[in-house]
Coordinates of C-alpha atoms and ligand atoms in Angstrom, one line a residue:
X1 CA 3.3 -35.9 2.5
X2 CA -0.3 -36.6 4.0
X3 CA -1.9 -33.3 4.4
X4 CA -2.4 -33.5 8.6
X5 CA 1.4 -33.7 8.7
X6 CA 2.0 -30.7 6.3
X7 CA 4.1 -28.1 8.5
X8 CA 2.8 -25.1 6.2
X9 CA -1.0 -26.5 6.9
X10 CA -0.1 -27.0 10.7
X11 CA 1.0 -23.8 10.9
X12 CA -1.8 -21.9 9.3
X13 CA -3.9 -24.2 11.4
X14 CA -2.4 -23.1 14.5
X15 CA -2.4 -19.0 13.0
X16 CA -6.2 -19.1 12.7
X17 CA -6.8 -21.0 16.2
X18 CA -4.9 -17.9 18.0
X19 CA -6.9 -15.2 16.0
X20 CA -10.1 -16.8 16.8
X21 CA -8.9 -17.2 20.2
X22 CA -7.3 -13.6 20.3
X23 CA -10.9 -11.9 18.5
X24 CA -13.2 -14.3 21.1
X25 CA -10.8 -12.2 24.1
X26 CA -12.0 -8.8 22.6
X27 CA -14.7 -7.3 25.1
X28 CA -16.9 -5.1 23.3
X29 CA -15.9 -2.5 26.1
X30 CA -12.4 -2.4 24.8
X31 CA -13.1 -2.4 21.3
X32 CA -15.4 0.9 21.9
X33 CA -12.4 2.6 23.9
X34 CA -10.2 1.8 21.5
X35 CA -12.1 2.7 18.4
X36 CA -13.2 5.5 19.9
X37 CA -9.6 6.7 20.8
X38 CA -8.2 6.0 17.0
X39 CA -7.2 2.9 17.3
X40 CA -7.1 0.7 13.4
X41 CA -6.3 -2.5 14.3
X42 CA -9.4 -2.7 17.3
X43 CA -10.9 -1.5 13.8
X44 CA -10.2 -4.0 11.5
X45 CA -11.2 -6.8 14.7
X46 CA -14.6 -5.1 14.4
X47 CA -15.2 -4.8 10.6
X48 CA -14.1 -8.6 10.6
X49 CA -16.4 -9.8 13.3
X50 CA -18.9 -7.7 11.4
X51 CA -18.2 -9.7 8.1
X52 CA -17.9 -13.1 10.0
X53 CA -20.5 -15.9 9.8
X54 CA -20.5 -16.6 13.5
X55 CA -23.8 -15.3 14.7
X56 CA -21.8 -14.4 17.9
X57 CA -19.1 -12.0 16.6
X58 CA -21.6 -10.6 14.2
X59 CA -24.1 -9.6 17.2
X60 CA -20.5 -8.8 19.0
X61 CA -20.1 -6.1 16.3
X62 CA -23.6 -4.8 16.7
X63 CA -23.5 -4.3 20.0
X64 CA -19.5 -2.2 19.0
X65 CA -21.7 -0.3 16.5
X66 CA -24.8 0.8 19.0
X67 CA -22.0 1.7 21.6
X68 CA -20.1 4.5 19.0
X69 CA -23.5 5.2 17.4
X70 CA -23.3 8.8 19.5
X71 CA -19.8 9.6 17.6
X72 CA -20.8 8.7 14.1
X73 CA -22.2 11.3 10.9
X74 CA -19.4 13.6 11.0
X75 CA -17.4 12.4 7.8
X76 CA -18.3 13.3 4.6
X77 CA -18.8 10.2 3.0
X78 CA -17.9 10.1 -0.9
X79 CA -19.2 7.5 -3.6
X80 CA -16.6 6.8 -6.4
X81 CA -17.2 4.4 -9.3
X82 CA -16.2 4.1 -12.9
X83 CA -15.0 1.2 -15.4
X84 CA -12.1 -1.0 -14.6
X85 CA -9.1 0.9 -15.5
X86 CA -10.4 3.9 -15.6
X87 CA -7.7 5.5 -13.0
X88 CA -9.9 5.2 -9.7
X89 CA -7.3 4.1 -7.1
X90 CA -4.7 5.9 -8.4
X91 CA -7.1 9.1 -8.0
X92 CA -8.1 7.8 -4.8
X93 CA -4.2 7.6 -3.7
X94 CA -3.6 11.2 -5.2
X95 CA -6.8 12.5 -3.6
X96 CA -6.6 11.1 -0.3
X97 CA -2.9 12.0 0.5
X98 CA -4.0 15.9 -0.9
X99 CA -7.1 15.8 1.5
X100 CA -4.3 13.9 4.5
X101 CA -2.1 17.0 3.9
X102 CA -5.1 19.3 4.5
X103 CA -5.4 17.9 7.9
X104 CA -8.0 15.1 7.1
X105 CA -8.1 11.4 7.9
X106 CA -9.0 9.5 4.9
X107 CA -10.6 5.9 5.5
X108 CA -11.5 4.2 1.7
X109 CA -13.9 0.5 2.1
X110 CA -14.9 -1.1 -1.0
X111 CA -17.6 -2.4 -2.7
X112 CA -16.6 -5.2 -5.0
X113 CA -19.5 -7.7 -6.2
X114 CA -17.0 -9.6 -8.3
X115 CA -14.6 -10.6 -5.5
X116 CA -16.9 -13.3 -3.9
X117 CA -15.5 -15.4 -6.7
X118 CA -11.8 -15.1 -6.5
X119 CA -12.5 -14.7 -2.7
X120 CA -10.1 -11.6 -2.6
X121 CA -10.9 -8.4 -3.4
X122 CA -9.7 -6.9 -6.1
X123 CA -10.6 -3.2 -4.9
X124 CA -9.3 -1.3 -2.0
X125 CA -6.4 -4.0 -2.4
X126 CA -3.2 -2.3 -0.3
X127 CA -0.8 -3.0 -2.8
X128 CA -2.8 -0.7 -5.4
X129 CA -2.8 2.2 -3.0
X130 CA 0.7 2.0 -1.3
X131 CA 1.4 5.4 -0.7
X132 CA -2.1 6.2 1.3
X133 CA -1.4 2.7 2.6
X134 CA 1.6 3.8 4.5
X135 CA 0.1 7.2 5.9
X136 CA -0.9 6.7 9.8
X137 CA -3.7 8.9 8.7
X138 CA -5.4 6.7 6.1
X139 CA -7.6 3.8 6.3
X140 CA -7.6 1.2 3.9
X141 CA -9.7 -1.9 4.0
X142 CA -10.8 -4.3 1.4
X143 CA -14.2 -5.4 -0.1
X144 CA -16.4 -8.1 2.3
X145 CA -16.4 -10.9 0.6
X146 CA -19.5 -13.5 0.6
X147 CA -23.0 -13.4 0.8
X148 CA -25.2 -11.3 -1.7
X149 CA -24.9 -7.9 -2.7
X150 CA -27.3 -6.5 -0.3
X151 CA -25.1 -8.3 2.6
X152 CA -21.4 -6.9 1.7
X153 CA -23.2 -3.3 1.7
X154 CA -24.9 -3.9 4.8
X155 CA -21.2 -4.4 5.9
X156 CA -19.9 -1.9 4.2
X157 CA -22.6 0.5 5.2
X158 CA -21.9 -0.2 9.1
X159 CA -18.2 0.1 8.6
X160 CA -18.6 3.5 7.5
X161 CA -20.0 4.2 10.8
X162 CA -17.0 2.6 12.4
X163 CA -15.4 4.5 10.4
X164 CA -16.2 7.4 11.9
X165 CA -16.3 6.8 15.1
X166 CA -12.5 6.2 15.1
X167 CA -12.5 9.4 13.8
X168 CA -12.0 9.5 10.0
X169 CA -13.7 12.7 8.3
X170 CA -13.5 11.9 5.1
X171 CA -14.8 8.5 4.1
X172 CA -14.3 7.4 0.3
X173 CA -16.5 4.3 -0.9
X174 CA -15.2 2.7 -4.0
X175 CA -16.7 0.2 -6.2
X176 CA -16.8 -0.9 -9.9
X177 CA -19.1 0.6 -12.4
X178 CA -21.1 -2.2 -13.6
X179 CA -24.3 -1.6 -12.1
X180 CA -26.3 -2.6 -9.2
X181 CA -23.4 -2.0 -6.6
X182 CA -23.5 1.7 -7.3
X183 CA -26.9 1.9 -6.6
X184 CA -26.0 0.5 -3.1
X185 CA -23.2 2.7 -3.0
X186 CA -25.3 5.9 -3.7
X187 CA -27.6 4.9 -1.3
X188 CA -25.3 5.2 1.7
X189 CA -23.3 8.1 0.6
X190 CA -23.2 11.5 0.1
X191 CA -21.4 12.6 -2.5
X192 CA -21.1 10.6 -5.8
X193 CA -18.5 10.6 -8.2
X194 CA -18.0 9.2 -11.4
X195 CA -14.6 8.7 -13.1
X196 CA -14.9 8.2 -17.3
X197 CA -12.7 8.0 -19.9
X198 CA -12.5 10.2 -23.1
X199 CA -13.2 8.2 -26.0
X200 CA -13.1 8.4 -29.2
X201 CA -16.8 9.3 -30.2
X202 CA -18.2 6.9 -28.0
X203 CA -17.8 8.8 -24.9
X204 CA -21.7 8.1 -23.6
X205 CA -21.9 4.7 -24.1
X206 CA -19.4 3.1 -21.6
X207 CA -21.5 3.4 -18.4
X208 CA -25.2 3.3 -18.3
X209 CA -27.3 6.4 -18.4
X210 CA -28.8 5.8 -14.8
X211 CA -25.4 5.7 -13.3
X212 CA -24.6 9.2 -15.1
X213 CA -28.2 10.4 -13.4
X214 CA -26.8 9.6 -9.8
X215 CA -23.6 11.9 -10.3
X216 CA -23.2 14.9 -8.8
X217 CA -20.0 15.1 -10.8
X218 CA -17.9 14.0 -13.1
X219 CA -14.0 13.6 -13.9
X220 CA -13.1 12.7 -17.0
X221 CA -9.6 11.0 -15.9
X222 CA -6.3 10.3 -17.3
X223 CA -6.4 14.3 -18.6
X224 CA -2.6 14.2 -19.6
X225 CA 0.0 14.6 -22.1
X226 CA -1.8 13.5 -25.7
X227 CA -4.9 13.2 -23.3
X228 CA -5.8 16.9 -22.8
X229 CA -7.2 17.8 -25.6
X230 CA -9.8 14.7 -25.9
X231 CA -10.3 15.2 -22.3
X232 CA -11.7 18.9 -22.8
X233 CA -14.0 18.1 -25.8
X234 CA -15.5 14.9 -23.4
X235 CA -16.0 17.4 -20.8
X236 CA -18.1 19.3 -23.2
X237 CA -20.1 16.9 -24.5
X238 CA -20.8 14.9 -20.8
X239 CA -21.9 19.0 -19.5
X240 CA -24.5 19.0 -22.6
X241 CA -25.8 15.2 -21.7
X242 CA -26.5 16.2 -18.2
X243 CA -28.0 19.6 -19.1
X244 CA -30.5 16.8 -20.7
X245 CA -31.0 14.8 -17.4
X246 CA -33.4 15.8 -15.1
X247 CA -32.6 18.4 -12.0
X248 CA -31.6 15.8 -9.1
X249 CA -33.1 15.8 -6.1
X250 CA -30.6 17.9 -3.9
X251 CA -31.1 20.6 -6.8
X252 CA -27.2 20.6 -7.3
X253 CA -26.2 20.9 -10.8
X254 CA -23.9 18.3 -11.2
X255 CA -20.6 19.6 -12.2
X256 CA -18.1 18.0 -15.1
X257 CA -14.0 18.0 -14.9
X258 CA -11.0 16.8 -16.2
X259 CA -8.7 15.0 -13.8
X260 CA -5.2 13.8 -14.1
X261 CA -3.9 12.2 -10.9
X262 CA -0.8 12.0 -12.3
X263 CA -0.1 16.1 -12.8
X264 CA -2.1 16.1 -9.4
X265 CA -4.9 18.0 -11.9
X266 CA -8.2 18.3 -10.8
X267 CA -7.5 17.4 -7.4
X268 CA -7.5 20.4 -5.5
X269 CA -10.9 21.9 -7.8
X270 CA -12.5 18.4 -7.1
X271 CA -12.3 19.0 -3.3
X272 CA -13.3 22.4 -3.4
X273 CA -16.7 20.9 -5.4
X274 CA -17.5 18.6 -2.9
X275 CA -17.0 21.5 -0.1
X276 CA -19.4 23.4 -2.2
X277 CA -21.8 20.3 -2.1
X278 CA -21.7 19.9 1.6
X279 CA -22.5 23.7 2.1
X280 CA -25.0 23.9 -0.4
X281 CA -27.0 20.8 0.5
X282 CA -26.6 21.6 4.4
X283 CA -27.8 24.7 4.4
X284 CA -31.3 23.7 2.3
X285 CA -31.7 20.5 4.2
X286 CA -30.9 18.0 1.3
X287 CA -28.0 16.4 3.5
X288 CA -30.2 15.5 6.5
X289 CA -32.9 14.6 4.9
X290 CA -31.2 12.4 2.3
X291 CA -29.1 10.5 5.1
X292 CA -32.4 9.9 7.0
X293 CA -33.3 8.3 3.5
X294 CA -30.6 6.0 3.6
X295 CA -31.2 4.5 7.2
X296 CA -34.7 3.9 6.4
X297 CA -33.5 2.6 3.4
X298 CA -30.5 0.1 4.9
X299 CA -33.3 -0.8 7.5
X300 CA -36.0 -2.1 5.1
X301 CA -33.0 -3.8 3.1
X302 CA -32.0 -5.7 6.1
X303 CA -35.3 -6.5 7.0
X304 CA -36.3 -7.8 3.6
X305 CA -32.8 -9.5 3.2
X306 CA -33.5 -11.4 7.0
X307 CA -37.5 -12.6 5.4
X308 CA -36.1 -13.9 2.1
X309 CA -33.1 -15.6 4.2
X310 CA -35.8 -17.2 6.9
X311 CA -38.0 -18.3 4.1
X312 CA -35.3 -19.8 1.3
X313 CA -33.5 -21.2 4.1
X314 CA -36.1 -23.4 5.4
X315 CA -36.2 -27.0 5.0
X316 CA -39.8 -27.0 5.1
X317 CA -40.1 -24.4 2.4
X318 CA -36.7 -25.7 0.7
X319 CA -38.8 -29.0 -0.1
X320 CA -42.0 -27.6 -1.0
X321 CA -40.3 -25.5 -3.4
X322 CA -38.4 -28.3 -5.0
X323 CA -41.4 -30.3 -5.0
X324 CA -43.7 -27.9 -6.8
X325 CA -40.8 -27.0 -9.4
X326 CA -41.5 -30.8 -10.6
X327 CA -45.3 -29.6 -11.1
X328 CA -44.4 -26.6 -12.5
X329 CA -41.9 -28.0 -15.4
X330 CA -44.3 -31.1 -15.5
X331 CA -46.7 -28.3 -17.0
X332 CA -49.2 -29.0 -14.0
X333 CA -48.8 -25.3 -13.2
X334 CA -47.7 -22.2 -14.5
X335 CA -44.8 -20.3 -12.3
X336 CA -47.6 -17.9 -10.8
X337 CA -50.1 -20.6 -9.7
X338 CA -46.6 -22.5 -8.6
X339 CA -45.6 -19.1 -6.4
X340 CA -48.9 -18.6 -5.2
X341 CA -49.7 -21.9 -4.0
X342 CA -46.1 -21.6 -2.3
X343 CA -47.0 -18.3 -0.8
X344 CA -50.3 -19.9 0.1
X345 CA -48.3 -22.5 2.2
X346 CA -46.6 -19.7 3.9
X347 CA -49.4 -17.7 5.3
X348 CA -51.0 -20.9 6.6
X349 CA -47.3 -21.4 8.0
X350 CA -47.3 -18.0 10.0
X351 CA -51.4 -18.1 11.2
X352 CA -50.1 -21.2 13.1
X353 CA -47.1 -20.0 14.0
X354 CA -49.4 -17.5 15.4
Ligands
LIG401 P1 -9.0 1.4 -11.6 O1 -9.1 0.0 -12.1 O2 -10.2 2.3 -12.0 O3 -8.7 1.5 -10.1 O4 -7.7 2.1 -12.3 P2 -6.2 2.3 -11.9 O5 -6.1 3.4 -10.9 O6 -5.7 1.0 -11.4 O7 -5.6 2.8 -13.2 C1 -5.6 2.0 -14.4 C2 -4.4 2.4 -15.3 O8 -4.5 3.8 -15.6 C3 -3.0 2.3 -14.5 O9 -2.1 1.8 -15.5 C4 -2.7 3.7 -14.1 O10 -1.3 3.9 -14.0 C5 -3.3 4.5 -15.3 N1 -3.7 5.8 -14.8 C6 -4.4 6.1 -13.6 N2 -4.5 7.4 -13.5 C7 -3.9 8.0 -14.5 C8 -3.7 9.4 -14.9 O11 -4.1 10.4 -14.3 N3 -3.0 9.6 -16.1 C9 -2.6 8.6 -16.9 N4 -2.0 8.9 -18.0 N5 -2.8 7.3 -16.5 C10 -3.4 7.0 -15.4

């Protein structure tokens, strides 16, 4: 069968003409009522034009975003990372239906650097969360895929304000504990958990130190059955190793748990922490000042992410970069004469440009 006359391809064909059609007929008036009043699906149509390449949905979500600007901050927005396997979702299922059933509306994004390759994301996925899935007062949606690591927390970032603005007061970011994306995660949260394991003697060497720093606490998971006891001991031994850290910045002493999302354990005590937090870094200013951080922050990544895209995207820079990487492997110049005469280039660019 030639591909233009596969029903199954004709069909999908057809499937993504109506959605384009169907997301091009969404005024950024309605999706502002419609967020505004609760709606998820005018949601999801907004955190997709906001991941799409289309320079014209993009600045269609923008222009969402600015409108609801007025009802976002209120959530408390909660950083979770840890190893693969070490019992995130299913703490984020048990957590989110106990914070659901104290009257909260739970929305969970994801941070996944891994998933541009299998182009799905392998956080956040539904199927790993089905219970919080189901509940009308949940929100679950996967990681952006595409684009660097600064752009899918851009994304993410923004949908945390969409987020909130459809009213969701309790705002859990997720994302795998291997490194740069919790740094992007800390920076746009306010609360930042780390899950771990209890090991067998090897219980500070799993996640790196500077990840530990940025905690402001700690479960040990999977604290159950033959579990228990190991779990107690690592709890120990991670409260010494922080007593060894220096004091954070928000002057909160970052606290250490065990957690077993299958006895519900740890649960209840890990909320009241992060009520504690809130309180605590409200009332001496930490919060404020720490999310005023972040938008400076998030502005200053943008901006730096939208120079380096103008520049390496250039054909006249693309060419004079190829060019001078034949001088610079030809041994005519060393990589910082190379950059600078590149940089050089640039500058002259820009004065006439000027
Ligand atoms: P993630 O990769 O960090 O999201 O980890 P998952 O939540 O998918 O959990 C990984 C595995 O650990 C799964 O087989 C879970 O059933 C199991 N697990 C998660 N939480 C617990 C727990 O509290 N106790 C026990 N015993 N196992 C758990």
């Amino acid at each position: 069968m030639t591909p233009s006359t596969n029903p199954n391809k004709e069909r999908i064909e057809k499937l993504i003409a109506s959605r384009k059609k169907h997301r091009k007929s969404l005024t950024v008036s309605y999706l502002v009522d419609a967020i505004s009043n609760g709606n998820t699906q005018a949601l999801s149509e907004t955190i997709t034009l906001l991941e799409s390449t289309n320079f014209k949905d993009y600045n269609k979500a923008q222009e969402v975003i600015k409108q609801l600007i007025p009802k976002t901050g209120q959530s408390i927005r909660i950083g979770i990372t840890g190893v693969p396997g070490v019992g995130k979702s299913t703490f984020i299922e048990s957590f989110g239906t106990y914070l659901i059933n104290q009257g909260k509306r739970v929305a969970v994004l994801a941070i996944d650097p891994s998933s541009e390759k299998s182009s799905g994301s392998i956080l956040g996925d539904k199927t790993r969360m089905s219970t919080l899935s189901a509940n009308p007062n949940a929100y679950i949606r996967p990681s952006a895929t595409g684009g660097s690591l600064g752009g899918v927390a851009r994304k993410t970032r923004e949908s945390i304000l969409l987020c909130e603005a459809a009213g969701f007061n309790v705002v859990l970011i997720e994302t795998v504990g291997v490194g740069q994306s919790e740094i992007a995660v800390h920076s746009m949260t306010d609360f930042f958990l780390l899950l771990m394991l209890a090991g067998a003697g090897d219980e500070l060497q799993g996640i790196k130190r500077g990840i530990m720093e940025m905690a402001d606490t700690i479960l040990i998971s999977k604290a159950d059955g033959e579990n228990v006891k190991k779990a107690n001991i690592a709890r120990l031994e991670y409260k010494n190793a922080l007593h060894l850290f220096p004091p954070n910045d928000n002057n909160w002493i970052p606290k250490v748990e065990t957690l077993s999302s299958y006895d519900n354990h740890g649960i209840e005590k890990c909320w009241r922490i992060i009520t504690e937090f809130e309180k605590q870094t409200k009332s001496n200013g930490f919060f404020m000042l720490n999310r005023n951080q972040q938008q400076k922050y998030w502005m200053n990544e943008t901006l730096k992410e939208r120079i380096l895209n103008d520049f390496f995207k250039n054909d006249t820079f693309k060419q004079l970069i190829s060019q001078t990487e034949k001088d610079l492997v030809n041994g005519k110049l060393t990589s910082f004469q190379a950059a600078e005469y590149i940089y050089n280039q640039f500058k002259v660019k820009q004065q006439n440009d000027i």
